[in-house]
PDB file of C-alpha atoms in Angstrom:
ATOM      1  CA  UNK G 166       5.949  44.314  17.589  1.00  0.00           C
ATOM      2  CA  UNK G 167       2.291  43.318  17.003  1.00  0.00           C
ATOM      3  CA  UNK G 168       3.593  42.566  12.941  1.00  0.00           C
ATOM      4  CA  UNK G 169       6.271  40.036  14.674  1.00  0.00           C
ATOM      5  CA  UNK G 170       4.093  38.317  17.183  1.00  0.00           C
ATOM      6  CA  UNK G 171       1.193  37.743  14.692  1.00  0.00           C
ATOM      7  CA  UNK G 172       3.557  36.919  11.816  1.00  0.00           C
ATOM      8  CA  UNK G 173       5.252  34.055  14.633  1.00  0.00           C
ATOM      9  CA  UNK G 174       1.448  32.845  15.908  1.00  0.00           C
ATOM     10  CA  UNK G 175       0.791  32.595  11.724  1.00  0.00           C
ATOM     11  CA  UNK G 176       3.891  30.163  11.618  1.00  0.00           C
ATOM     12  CA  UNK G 177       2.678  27.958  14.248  1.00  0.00           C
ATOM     13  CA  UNK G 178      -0.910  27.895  13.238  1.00  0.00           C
ATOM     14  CA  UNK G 179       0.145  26.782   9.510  1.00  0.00           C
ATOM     15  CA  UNK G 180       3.000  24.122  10.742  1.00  0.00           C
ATOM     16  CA  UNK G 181       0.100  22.410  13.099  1.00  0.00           C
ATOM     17  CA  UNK G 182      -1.981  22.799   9.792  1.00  0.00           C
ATOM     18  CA  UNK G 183       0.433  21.013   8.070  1.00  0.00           C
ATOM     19  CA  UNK G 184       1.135  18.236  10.451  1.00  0.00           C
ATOM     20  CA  UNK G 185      -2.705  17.599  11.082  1.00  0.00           C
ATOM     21  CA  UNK G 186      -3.274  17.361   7.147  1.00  0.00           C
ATOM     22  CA  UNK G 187      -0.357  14.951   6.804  1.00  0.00           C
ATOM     23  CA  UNK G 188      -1.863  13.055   9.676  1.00  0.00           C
ATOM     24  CA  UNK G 189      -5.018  12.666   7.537  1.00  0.00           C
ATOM     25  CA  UNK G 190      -3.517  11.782   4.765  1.00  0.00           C
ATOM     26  CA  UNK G 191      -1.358   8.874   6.987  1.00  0.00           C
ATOM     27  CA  UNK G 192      -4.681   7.670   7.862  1.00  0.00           C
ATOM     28  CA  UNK G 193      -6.261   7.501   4.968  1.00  0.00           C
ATOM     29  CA  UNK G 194      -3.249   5.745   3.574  1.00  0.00           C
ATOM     30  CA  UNK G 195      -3.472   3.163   5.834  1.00  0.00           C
ATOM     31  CA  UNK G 196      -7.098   2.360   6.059  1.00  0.00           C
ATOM     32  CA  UNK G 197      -6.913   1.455   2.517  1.00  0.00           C
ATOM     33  CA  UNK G 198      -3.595  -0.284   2.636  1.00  0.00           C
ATOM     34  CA  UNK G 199      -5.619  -2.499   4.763  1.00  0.00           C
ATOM     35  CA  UNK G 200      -8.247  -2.723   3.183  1.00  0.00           C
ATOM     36  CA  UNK G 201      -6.443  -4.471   0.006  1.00  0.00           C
ATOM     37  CA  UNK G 202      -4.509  -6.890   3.037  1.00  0.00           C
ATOM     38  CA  UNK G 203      -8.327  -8.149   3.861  1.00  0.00           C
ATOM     39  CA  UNK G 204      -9.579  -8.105   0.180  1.00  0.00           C
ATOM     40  CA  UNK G 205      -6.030 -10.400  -0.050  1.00  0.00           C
ATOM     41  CA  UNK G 206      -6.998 -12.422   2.806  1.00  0.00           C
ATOM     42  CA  UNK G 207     -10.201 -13.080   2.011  1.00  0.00           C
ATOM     43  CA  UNK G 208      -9.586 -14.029  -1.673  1.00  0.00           C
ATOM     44  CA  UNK G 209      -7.117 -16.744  -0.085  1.00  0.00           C
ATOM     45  CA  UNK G 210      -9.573 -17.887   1.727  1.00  0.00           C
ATOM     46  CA  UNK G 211     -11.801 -18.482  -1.199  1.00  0.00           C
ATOM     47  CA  UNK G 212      -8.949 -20.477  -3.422  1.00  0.00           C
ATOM     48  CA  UNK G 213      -8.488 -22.775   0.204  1.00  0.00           C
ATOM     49  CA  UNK G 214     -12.582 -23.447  -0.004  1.00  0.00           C
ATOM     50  CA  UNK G 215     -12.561 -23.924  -3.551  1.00  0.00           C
ATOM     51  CA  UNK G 216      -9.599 -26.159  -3.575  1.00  0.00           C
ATOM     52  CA  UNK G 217      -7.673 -23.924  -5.988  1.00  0.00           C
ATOM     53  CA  UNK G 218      -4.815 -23.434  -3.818  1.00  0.00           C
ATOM     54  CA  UNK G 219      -2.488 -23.739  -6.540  1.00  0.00           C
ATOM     55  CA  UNK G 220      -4.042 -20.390  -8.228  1.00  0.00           C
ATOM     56  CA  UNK G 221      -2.686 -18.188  -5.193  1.00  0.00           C
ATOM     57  CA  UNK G 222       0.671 -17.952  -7.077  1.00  0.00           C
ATOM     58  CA  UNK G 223      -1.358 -15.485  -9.351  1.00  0.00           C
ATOM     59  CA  UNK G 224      -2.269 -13.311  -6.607  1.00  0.00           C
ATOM     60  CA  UNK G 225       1.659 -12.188  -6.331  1.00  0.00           C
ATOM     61  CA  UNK G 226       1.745 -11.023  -9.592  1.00  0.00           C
ATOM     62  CA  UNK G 227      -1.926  -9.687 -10.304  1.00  0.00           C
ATOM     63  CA  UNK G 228      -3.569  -6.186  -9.597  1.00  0.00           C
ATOM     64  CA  UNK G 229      -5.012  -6.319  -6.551  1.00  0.00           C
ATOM     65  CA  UNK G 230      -7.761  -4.079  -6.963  1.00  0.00           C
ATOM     66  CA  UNK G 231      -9.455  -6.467  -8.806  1.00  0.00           C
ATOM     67  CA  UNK G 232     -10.041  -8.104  -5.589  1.00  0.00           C
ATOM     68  CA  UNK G 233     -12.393  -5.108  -4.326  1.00  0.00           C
ATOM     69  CA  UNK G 234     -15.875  -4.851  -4.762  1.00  0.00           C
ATOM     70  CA  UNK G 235     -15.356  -1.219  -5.510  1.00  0.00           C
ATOM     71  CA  UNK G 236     -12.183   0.632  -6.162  1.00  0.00           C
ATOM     72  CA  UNK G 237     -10.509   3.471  -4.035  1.00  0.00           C
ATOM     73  CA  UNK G 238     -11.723   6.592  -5.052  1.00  0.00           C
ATOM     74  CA  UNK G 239      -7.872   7.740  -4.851  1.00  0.00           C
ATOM     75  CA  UNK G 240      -7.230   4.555  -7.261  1.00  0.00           C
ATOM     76  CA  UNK G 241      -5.888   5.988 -10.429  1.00  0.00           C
ATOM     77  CA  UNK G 242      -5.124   2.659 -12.250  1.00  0.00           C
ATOM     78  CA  UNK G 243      -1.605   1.750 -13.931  1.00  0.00           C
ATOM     79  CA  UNK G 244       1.459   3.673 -13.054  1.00  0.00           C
ATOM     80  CA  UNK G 245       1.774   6.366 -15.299  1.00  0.00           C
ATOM     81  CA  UNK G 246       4.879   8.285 -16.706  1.00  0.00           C
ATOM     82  CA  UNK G 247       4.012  11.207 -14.160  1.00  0.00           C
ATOM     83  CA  UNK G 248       1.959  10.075 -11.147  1.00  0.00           C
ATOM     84  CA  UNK G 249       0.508  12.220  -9.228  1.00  0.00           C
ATOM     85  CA  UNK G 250       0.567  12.539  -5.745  1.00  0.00           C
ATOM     86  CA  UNK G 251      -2.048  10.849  -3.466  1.00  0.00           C
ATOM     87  CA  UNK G 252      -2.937   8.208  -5.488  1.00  0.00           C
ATOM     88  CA  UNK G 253      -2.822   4.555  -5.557  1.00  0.00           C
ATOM     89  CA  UNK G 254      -1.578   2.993  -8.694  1.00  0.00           C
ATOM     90  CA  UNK G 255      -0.495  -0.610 -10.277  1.00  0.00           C
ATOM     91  CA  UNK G 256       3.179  -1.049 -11.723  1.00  0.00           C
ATOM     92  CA  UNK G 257       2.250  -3.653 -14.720  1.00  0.00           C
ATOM     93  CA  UNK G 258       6.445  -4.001 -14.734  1.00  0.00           C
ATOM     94  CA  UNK G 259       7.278  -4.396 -11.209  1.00  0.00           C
ATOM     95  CA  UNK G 260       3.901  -5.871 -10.079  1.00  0.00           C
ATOM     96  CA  UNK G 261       3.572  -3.427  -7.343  1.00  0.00           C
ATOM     97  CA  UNK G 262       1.039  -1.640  -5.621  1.00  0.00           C
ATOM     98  CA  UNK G 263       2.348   1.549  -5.128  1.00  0.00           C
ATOM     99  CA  UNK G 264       0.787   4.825  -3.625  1.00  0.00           C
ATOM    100  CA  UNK G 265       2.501   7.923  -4.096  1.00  0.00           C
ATOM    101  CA  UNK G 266       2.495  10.151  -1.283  1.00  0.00           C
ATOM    102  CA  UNK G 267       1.358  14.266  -1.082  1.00  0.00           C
ATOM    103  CA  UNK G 268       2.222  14.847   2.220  1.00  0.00           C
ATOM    104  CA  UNK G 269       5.094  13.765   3.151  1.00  0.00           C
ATOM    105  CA  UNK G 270       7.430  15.690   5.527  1.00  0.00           C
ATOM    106  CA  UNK G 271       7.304  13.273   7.902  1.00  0.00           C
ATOM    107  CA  UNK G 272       7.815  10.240   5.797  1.00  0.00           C
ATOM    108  CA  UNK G 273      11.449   8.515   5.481  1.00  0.00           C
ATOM    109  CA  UNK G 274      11.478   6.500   1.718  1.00  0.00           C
ATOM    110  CA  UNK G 275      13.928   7.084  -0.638  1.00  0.00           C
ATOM    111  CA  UNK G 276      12.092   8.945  -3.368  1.00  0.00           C
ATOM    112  CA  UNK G 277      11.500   7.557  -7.014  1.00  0.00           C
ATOM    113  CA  UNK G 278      11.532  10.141  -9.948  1.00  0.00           C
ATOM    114  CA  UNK G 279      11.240  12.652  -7.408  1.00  0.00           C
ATOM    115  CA  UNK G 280       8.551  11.370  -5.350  1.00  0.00           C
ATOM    116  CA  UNK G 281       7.814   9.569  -2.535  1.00  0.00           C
ATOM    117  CA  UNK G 282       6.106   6.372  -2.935  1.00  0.00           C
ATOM    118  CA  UNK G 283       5.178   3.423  -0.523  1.00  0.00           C
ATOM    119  CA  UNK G 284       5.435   0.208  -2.942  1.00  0.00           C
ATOM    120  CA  UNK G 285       3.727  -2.867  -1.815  1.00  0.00           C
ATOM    121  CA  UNK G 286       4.201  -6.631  -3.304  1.00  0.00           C
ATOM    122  CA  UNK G 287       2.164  -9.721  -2.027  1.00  0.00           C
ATOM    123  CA  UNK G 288       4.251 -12.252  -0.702  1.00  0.00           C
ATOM    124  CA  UNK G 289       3.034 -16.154  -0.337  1.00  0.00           C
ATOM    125  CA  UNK G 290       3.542 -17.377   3.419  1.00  0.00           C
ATOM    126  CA  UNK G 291       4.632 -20.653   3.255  1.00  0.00           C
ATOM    127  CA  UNK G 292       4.813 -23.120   6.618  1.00  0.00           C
ATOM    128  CA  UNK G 293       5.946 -26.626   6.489  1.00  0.00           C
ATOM    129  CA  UNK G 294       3.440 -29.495   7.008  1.00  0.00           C
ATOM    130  CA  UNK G 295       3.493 -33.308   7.129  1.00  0.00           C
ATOM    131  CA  UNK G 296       1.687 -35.015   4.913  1.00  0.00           C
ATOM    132  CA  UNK G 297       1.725 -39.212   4.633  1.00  0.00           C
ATOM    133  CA  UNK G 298       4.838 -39.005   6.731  1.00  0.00           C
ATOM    134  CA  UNK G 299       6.829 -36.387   4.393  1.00  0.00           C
ATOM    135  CA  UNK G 300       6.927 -32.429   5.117  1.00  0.00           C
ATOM    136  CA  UNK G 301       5.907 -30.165   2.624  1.00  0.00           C
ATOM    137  CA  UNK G 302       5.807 -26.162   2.211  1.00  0.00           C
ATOM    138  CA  UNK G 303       2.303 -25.209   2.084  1.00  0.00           C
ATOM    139  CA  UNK G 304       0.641 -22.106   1.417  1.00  0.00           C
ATOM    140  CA  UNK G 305       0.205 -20.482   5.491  1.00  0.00           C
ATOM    141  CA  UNK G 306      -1.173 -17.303   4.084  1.00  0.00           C
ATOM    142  CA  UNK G 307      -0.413 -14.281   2.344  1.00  0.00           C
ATOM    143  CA  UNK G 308       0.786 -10.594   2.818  1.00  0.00           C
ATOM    144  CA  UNK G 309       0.990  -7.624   1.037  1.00  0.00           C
ATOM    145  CA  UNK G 310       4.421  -6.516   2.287  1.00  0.00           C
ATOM    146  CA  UNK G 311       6.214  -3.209   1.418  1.00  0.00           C
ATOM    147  CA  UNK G 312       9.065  -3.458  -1.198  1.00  0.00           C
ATOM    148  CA  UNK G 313      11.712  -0.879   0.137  1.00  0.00           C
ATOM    149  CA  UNK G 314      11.450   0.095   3.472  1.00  0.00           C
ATOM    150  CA  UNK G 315       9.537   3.366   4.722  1.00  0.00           C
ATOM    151  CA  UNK G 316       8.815   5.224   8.319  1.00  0.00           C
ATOM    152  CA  UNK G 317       5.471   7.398   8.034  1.00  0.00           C
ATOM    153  CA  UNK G 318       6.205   9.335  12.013  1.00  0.00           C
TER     154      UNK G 318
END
């Protein structure tokens, strides 16, 4: 009787282990997701001073860790043939920041070669403005929006 109840408070103990590690993980995810949306934000910003609007185009399609002043420890550069998980990476072919997840019970994405991975593009924000009587699309700002869609509860 003692084997059972020990064996069931063992169970609980390593699923709230689980969940609190996956938890960390989340967080950690996120607090550098958002750290590349302000390293985005703030290299817009500095094309708009500059008057070099017309080079924000590039930041779609470039890596954006070379916006940081220093990378992610968990950055592991260009997507490899086998990533591993918790890293951040750069897809050179689909242009994509992607960061593979360890932890991932509780995340909904439909895996890629096995794995679960969160894959982020950035997107121009365009918003119309008048200009000499006409209306033109100018640049409003800039995201870095997930490609497929994903649920991290």
């Amino acid at each position: 009787m003692v084997a059972v109840i020990l064996s069931l408070l063992l169970g609980v103990l390593l699923e709230r282990l689980n969940f609190y590690q996956e938890a960390a993980e989340r967080a950690r995810f996120e607090a550098t997701l958002q750290v590349y949306k302000t390293a985005l934000q703030i290299r817009l910003a500095e094309l708009m001073l500059e008057r070099r609007e017309g080079e924000a185009r590039l930041l779609e399609v470039e890596n954006p860790t070379r916006w940081l002043s220093e990378k992610p420890t968990d950055y592991g550069g260009s997507y490899p043939q086998q990533p591993e998980p918790g890293i951040w990476y750069f897809d050179e072919t689909s242009r994509e920041l992607v960061y593979v997840a360890n932890s991932a019970r509780r995340l909904a994405v439909e895996p890629r070669n096995g794995l679960k991975q969160l894959r982020f593009r950035v997107k121009i924000i365009y918003q119309p403005v008048v200009v000499s009587g006409k209306t033109i699309q100018a640049i409003g700002g800039m995201s870095l929006l997930p490609s497929t869609p994903f649920q991290w509860s």
